[in-house]
Coordinates of C-alpha atoms in Angstrom, one line a residue:
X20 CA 0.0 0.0 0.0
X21 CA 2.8 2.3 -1.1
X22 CA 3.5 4.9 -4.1
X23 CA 6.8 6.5 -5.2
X24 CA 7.9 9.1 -6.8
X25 CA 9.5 7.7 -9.6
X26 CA 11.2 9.7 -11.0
X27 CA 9.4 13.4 -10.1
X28 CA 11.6 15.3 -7.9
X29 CA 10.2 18.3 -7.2
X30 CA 6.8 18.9 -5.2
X31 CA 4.1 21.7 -4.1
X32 CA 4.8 20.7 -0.7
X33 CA 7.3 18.1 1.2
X34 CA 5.9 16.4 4.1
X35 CA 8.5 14.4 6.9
X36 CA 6.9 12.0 8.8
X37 CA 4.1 10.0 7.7
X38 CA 2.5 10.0 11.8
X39 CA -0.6 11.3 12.8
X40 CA 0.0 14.7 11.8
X41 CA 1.8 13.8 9.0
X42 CA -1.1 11.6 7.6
X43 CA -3.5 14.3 8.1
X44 CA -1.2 17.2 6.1
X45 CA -1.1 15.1 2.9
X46 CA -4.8 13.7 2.7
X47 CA -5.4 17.2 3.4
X48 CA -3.3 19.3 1.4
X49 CA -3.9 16.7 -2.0
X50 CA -7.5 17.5 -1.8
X51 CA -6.9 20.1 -4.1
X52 CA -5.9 18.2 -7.8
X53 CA -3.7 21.0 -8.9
X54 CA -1.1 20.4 -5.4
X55 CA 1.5 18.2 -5.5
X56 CA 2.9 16.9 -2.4
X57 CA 5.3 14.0 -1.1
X58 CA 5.3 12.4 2.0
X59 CA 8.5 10.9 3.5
X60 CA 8.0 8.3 6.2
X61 CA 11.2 6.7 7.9
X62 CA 9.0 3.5 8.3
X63 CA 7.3 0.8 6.7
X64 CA 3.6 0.6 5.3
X65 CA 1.3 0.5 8.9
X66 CA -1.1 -2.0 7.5
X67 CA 0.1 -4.9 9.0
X68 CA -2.7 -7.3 10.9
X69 CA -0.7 -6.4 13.9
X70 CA -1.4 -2.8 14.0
X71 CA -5.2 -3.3 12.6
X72 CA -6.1 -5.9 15.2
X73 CA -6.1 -3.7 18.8
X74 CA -4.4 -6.1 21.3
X75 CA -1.4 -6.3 18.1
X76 CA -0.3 -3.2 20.1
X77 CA 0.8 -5.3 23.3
X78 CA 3.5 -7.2 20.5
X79 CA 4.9 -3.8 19.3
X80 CA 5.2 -1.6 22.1
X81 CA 8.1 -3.8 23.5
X82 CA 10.0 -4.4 20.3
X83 CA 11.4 -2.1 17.6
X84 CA 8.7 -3.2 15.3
X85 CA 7.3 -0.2 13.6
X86 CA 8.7 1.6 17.0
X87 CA 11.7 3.8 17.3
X88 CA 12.1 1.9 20.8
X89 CA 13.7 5.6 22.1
X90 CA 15.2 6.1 25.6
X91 CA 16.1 8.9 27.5
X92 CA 19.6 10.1 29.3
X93 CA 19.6 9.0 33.3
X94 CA 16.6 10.8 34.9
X95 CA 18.2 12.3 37.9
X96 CA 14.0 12.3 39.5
X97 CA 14.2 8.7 39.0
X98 CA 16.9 7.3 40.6
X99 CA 19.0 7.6 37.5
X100 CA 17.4 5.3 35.4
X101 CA 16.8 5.6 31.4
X102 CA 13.5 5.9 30.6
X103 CA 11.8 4.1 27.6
X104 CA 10.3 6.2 24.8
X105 CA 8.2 4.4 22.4
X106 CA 7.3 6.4 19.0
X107 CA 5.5 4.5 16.0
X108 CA 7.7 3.6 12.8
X109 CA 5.5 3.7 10.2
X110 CA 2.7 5.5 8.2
X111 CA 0.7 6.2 11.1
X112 CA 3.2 6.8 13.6
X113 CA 2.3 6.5 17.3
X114 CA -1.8 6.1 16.3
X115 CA -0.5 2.8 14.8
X116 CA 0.9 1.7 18.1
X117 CA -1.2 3.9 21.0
X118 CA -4.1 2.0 23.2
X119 CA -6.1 4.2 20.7
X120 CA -8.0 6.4 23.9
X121 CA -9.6 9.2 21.9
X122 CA -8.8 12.2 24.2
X123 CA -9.1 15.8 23.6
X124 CA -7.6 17.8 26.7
X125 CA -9.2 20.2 28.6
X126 CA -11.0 23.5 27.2
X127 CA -8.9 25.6 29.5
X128 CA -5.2 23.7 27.7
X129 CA -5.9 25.8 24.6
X130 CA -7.4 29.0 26.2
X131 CA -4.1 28.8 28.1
X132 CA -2.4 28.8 25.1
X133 CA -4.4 31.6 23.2
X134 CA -3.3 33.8 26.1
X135 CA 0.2 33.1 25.5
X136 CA -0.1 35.1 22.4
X137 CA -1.1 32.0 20.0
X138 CA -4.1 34.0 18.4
X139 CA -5.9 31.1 17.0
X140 CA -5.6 28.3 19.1
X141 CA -8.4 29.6 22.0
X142 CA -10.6 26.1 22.7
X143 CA -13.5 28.2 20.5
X144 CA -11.2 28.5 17.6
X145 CA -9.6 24.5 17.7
X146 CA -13.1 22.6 18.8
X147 CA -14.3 23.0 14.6
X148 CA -11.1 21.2 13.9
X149 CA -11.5 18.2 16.3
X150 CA -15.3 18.4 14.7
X151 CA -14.1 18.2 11.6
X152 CA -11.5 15.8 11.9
X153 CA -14.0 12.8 13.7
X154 CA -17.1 10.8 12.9
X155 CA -18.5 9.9 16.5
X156 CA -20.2 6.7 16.1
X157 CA -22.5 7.8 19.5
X158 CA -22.2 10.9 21.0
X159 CA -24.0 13.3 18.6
X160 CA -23.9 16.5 20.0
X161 CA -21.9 20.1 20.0
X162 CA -19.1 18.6 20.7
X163 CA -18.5 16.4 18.1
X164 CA -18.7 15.5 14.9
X165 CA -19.6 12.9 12.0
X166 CA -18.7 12.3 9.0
X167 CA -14.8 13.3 9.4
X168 CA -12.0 10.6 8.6
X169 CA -11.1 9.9 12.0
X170 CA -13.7 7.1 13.3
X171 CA -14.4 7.2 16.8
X172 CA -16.6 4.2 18.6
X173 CA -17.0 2.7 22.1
X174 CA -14.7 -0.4 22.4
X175 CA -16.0 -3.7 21.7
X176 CA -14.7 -5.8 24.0
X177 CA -17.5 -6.6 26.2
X178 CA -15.2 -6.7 29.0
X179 CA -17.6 -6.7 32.2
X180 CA -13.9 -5.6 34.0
X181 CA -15.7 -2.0 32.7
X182 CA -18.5 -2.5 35.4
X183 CA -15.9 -3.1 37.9
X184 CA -14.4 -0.1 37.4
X185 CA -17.2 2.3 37.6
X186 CA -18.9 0.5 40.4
X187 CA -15.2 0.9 42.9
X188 CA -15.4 4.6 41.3
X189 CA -19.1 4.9 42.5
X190 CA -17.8 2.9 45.8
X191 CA -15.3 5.7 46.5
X192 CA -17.6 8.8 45.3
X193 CA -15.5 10.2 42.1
X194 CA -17.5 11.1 39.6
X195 CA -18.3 9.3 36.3
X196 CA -17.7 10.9 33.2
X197 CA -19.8 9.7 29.9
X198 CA -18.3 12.0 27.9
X199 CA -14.9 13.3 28.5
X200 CA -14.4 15.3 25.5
X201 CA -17.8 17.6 26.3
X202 CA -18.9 19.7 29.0
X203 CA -16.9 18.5 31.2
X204 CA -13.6 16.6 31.9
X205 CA -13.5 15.5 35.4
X206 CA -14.8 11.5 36.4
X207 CA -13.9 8.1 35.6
X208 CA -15.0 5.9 32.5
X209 CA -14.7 4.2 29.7
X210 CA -12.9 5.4 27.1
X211 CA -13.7 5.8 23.8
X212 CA -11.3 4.9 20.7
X213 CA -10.4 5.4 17.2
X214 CA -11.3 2.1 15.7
X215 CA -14.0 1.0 13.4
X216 CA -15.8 -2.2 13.8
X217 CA -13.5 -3.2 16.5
X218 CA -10.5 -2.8 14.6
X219 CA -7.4 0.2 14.8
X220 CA -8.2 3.5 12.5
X221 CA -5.0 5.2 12.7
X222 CA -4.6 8.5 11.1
X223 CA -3.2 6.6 8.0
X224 CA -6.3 4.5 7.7
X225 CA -8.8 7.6 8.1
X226 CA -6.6 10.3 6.2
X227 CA -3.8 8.6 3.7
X228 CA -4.4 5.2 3.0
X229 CA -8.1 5.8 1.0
X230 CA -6.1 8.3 -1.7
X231 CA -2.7 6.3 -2.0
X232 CA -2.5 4.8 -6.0
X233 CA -5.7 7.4 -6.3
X234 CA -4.3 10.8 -6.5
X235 CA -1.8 11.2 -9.1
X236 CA -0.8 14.0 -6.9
X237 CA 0.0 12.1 -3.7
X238 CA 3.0 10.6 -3.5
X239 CA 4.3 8.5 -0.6
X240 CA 8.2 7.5 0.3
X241 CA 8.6 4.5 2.7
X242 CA 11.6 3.9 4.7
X243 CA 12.8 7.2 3.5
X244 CA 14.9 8.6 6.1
X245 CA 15.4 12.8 6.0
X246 CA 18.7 13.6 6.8
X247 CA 18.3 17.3 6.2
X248 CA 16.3 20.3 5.1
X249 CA 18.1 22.5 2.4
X250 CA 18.3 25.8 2.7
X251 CA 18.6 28.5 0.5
X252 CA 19.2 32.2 1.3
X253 CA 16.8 31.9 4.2
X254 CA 14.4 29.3 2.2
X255 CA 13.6 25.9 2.8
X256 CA 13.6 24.5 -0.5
X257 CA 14.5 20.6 -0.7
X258 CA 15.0 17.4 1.7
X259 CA 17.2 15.5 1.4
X260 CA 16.7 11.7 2.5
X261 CA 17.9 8.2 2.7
X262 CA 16.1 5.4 1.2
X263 CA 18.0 1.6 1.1
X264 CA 20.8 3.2 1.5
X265 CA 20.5 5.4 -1.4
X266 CA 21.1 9.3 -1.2
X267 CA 18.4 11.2 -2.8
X268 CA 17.3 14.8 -3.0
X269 CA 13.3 16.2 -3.3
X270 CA 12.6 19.6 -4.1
X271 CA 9.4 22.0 -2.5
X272 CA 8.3 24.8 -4.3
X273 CA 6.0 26.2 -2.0
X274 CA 6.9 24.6 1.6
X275 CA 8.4 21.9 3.5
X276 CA 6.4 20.6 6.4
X277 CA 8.2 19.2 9.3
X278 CA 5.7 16.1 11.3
X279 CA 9.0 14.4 12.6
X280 CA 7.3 14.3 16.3
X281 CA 8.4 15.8 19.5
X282 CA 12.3 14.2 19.4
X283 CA 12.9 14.2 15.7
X284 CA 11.5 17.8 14.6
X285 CA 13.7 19.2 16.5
X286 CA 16.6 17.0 15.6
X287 CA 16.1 17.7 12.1
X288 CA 16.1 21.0 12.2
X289 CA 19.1 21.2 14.5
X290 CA 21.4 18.8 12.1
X291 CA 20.2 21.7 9.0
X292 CA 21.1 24.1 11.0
X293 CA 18.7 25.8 12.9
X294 CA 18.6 26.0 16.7
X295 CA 20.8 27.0 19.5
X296 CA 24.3 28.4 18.0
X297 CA 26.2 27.1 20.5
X298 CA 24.9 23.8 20.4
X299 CA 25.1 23.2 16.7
X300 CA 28.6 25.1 16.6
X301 CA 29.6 22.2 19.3
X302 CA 28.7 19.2 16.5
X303 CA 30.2 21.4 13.7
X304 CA 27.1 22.0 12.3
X305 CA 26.9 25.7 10.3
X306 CA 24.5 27.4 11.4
X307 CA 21.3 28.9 9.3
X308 CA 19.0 30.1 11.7
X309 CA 19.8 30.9 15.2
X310 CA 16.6 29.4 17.5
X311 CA 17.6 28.9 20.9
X312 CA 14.1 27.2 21.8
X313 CA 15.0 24.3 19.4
X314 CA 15.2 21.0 21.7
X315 CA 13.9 23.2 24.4
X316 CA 10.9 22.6 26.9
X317 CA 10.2 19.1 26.2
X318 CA 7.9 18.0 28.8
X319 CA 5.9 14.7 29.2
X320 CA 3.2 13.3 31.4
X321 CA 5.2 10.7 34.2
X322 CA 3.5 8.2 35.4
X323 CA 2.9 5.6 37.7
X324 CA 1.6 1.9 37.1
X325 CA -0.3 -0.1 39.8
X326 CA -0.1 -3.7 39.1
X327 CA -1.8 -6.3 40.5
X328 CA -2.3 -10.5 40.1
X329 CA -5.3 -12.2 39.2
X330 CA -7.0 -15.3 39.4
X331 CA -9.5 -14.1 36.8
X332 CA -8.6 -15.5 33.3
X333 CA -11.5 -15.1 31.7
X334 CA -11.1 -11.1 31.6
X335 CA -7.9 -10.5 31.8
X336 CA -4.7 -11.2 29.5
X337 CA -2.1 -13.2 31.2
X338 CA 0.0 -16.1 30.8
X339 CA -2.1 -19.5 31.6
X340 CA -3.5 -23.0 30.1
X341 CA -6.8 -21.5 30.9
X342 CA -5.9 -18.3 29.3
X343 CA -4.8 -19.4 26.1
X344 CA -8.1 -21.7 25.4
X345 CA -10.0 -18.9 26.2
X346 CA -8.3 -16.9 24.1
X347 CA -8.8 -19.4 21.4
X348 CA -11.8 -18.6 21.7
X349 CA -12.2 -14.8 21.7
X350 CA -10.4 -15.5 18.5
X351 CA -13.0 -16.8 16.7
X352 CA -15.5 -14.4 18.5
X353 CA -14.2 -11.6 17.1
X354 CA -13.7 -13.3 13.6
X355 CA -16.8 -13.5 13.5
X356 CA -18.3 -10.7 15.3
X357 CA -15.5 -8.3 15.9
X358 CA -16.5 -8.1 19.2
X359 CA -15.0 -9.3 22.5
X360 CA -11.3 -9.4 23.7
X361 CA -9.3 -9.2 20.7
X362 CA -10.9 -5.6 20.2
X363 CA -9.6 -4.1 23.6
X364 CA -7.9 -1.1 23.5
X365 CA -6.1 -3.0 26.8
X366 CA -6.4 0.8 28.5
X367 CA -10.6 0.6 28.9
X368 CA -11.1 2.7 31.3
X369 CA -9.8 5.8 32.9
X370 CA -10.7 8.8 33.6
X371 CA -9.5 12.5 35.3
X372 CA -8.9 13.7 38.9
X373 CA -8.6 16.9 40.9
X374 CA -6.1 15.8 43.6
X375 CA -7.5 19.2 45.5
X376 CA -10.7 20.6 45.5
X377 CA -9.9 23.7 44.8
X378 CA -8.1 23.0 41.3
X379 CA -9.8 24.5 38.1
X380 CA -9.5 20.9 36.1
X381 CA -8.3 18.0 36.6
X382 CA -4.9 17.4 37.2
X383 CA -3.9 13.6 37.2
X384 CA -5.5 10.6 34.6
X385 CA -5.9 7.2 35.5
X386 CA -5.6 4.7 32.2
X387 CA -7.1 1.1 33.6
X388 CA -5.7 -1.8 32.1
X389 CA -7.1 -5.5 32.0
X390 CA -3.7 -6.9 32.1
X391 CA -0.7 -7.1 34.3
X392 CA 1.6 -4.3 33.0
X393 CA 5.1 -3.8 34.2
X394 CA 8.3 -2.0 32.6
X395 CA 6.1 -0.8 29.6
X396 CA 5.2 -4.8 29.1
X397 CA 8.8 -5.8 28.9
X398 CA 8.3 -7.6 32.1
X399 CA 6.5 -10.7 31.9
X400 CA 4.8 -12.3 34.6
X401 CA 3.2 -15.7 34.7
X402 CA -0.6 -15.9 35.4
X403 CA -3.0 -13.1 35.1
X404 CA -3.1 -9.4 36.6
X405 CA -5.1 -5.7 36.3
X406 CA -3.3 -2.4 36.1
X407 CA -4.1 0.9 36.7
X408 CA -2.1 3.9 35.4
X409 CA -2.1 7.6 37.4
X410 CA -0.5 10.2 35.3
X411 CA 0.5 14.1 36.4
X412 CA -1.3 16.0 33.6
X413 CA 0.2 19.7 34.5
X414 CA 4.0 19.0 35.1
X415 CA 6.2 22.1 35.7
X416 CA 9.4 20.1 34.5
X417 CA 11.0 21.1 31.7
X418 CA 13.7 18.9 29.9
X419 CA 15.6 18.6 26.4
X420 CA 16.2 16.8 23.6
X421 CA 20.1 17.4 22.1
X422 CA 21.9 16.1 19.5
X423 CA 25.1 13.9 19.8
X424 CA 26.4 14.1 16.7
X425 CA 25.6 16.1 13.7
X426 CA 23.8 13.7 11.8
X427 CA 20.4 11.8 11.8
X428 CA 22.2 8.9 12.5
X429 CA 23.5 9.9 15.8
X430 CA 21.4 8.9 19.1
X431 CA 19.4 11.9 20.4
X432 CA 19.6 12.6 24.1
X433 CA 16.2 12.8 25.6
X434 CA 15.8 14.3 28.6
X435 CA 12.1 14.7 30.2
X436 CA 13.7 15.7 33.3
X437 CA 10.9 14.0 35.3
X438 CA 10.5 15.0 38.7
X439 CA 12.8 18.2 37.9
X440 CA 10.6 20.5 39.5
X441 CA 9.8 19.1 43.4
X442 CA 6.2 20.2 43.4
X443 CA 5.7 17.6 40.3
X444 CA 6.4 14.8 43.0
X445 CA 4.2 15.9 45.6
X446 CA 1.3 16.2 43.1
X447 CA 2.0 12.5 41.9
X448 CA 2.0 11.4 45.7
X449 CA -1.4 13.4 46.3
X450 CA -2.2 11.1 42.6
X451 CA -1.1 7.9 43.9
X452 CA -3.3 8.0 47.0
X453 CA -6.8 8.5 45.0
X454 CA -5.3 5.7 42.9
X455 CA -4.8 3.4 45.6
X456 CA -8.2 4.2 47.3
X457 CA -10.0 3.5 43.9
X458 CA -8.1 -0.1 43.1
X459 CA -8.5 -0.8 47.7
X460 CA -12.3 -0.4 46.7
X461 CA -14.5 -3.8 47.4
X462 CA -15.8 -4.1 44.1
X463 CA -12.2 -5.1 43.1
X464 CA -11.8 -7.6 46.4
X465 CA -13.2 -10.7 44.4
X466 CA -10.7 -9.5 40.6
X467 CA -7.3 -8.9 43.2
X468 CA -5.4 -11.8 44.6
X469 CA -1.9 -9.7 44.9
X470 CA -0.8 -6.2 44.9
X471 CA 3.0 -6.9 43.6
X472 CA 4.0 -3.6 43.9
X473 CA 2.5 -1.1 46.5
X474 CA 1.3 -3.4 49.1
X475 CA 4.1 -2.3 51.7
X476 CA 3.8 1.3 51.6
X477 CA 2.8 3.0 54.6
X478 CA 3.2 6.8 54.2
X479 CA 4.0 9.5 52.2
X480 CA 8.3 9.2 52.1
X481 CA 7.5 5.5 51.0
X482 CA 5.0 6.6 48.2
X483 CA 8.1 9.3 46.9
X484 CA 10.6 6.1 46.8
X485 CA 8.6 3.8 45.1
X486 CA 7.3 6.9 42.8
X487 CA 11.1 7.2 42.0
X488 CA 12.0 4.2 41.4
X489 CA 8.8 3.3 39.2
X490 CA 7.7 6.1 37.1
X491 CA 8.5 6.4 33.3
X492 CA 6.6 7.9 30.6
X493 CA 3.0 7.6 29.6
X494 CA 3.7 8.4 25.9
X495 CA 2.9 12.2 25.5
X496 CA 6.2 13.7 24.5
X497 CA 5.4 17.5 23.4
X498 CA 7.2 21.2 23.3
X499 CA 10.5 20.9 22.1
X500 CA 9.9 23.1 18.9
X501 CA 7.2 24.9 20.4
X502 CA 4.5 27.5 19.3
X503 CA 4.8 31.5 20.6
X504 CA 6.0 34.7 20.3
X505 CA 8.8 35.3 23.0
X506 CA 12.4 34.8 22.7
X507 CA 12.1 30.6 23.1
X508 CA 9.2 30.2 20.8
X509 CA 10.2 28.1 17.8
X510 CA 7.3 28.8 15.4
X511 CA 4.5 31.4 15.1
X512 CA 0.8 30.5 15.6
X513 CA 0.4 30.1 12.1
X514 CA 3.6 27.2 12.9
X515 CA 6.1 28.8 10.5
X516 CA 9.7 28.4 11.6
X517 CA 10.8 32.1 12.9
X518 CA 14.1 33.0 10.5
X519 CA 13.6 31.0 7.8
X520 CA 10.9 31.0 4.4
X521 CA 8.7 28.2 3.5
X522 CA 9.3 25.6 6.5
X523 CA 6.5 24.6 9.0
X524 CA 6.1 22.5 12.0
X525 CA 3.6 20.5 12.3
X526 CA 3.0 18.0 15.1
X527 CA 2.9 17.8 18.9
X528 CA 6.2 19.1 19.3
X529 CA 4.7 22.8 18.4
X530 CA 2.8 22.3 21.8
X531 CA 3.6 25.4 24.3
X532 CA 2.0 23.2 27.0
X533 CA 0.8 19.5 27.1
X534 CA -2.8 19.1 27.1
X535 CA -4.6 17.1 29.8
X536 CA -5.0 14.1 28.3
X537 CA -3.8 11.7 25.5
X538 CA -2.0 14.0 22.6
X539 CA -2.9 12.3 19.5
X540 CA -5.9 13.3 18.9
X541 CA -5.0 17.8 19.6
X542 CA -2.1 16.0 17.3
X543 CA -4.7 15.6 14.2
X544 CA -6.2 18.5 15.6
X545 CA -3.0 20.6 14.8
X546 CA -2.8 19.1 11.1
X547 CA -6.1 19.7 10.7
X548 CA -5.8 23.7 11.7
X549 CA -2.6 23.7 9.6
X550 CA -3.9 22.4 6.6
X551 CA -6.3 24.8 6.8
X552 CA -4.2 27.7 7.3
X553 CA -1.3 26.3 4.8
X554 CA -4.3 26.1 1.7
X555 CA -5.7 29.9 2.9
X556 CA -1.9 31.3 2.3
X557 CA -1.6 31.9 5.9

């Protein structure tokens, strides 16, 4: 499900990374006949079975199987250990890998960000572009739309693990939440997804994958590595890119569109020569564009996983004889019905916290799992379990991400800096608490037959220690390139590159803050606004 460019070398428009933002620039932007655009994607196809068929996604995240398989520098907040950063690898990117939760962020994330100085980006303004961009199977309302190429359902797993969950919510008094992407955000539930019929609809599936061998003037490079953006007396005009080992070189006429994610935009444009000076000047890399807010204010959710044994096989994914037969079966279930376990989004239910009254939104999410998950699920365990994620949605911590060497090639150092800023801790410890009360609740007493990991805590200096030496990354890597008008602002609110002609990014890297909640979907959201903007000649 690929197309080439042959032997055309020059282009309307240049996209780099075929992700979730990428996806959504090119289906876009080739809406218009007389636009030629090509989209280079360092990855393979994302059509596999594995990435259609939800629980595929529990076989990729550990391996380097359409994932980068990143990791940070030692976090100093963690006891020094290296973090794991998972990015997808493929047309798709990280919506071909993610447990698919369709989640928006809170009204007041982009207000915040309006009043930065990003004219355009108020929730009023974005809210027609998460419309546009979705067709809600259920929730028909002002809120939300139909008819747009991201497909958005209830899961289909029939997992009655679900009812658990809201009745130990209910148990505890926190809220539940319907509808976390409309009036309000607070409560627990389930989550909704992007799939269709119980299967995965990345941003590939809903945006690229109906016009590739359609549009004569879509054209899509796989396993085509950028290893720069040329330059030209202040213009972006070309990319140059690796593909099976081959050197070759693509020119833009009108603009090249960087969708590289939160650790690669920023790498790429450091290795062409725009960023800090005296960064670049230290890998010998001449520089273009001086941008000291390149790598800058990277920033992530950290979070905390409960886990917790089993002796429920039936609901659960584990390692068992009883297990695997019953698997067998939900197999053939959802063969022929698409329904039942296969179709979990393993992350069913969830939801969003105040850890004070007083707050103005939430400020933790919980992600619960119906399987044991430990080390990002590189740690097996024998036998069944639950899990139950709490992540700090508002983190003050601000990292990096630097080169170390001046190439493509060269590992990136990631640094989230978790736990950089003290006051980030104590809001997890005030998180971990309501976790533990939820998953102490009764109506989990007859699904819990071990807590393996917090069962000796007793106060609050025990909850730090096991915070530090447990929390990594839930996935939302944002900011390092991003959006504003002061001095460390790497793009304008229309997400041109400050300095330099014709050159755009577009992804969740151009994020000033991270939202509250899952990024991918303000990700298509972003793509969406810029496509917009990009055909209006803004």
């Amino acid at each position: 499900m690929t197309s080439s460019t042959d032997s055309v070398t020059e282009f309307d428009y240049i996209v780099i990374g075929g992700g979730s933002a990428g996806s959504v620039l090119a289906g876009r932007l080739t809406e218009d006949p007389n636009v030629s655009l090509c989209l280079l994607e360092a990855g393979g196809g994302g059509d596999s079975w594995m990435i259609n068929i939800p629980v595929g996604a529990v076989l990729i995240i550990p391996s380097k199987m359409n994932n980068w398989a990143l990791e940070t520098v030692p976090q100093a907040g963690l006891n020094g250990r290296i973090g794991y950063q998972p990015r997808g690898k493929c047309l798709g990117g990280s919506s071909a890998i993610n447990a698919m939760a369709y989640i928006r962020g809170n009204r007041k994330d982009y207000d915040d960000w309006a009043a930065l100085g990003n004219t355009g980006w108020s929730y009023h303004e974005v809210l027609p572009y998460f419309k546009k961009s979705e067709n809600n199977e259920r929730i028909h309302d002002e809120y939300h739309g139909q008819g747009g190429p991201l497909n958005v359902s209830d899961l289909q797993s029939d997992n009655p693990l679900q009812n658990t969950y809201l009745a130990a919510a209910n148990e505890v008094g926190y809220p539940i939440n319907n509808d976390f992407n409309g009036a309000t955000q607070e409560g627990l539930g389930t989550y909704q997804v992007t799939q269709k019929n119980g299967a995965r609809w990345s941003a590939a599936k809903g945006y690229l994958f109906p016009h590739m061998g359609k549009r004569s003037n879509l054209h899509v490079e796989i396993h085509a590595l950028a290893q720069r953006i040329i330059i030209e007396n202040g213009r972006a005009v070309g990319v140059e890119f690796k593909q099976n080992g081959v050197r070759r070189t693509i020119l833009a006429r009108r603009e090249v569109l960087v969708s590289a994610g939160a650790f690669q935009s920023p790498q790429l444009l450091m290795v062409s020569g725009i960023g800090d000076r005296q960064e670049l000047e230290k890998h010998g890399i001449q520089v273009t564009q001086h941008l000291p807010g390149v790598g800058k204010n990277l920033h992530d959710h950290p979070d905390f996983v409960f886990g917790y044994k089993s002796q429920n096989t039936r609901d659960t994914f584990g390692i068992s004889i009883s297990g695997s037969v019953n698997m067998l079966g939900q197999i053939q279930k959802y063969r022929q019905t698409h329904h039942g376990m296969v179709a979990s989004n393993f992350a069913e239910c969830g939801g969003f916290l105040k850890t004070k009254p007083e707050l103005d939104i939430p400020n933790v999410q919980l992600h619960f799992v119906v399987a044991l998950v430990d080390n990002h699920a590189r740690t097996m365990h024998m036998g069944h379990g639950i899990s139950c994620h709490v992540c700090l949605l508002n983190p003050r911590s601000r990292g990096t991400v630097k080169l170390s060497g001046p190439t493509m090639d060269d590992k990136l150092l990631i640094d989230p800096n978790f736990f950089g800023d003290p006051a980030d801790l104590e809001d997890m410890v005030a998180g971990f608490k309501m976790t533990k009360k939820l998953m102490d609740a009764e109506a989990f007493k007859d699904v819990i037959s071990k807590d393996l990991f917090t069962s000796n805590i007793q106060n609050d200096d025990d909850i730090r220690a096991i915070l530090r030496q447990r929390t990594d990354t839930v996935y939302h890597p944002v900011g390092s390139c991003k959006m504003g008008v002061d001095d460390m602002a790497v793009v304008d609110p229309t997400l041109k590159v400050y300095g330099i002609q014709g050159l755009r990014v577009v992804d969740a890297s151009i994020m000033p803050t991270v939202v509250n909640g899952n990024t991918n979907a303000p990700t298509v959201m972003i793509a969406e606004k810029a496509a917009d903007m990009i055909k209006a000649g803004l």
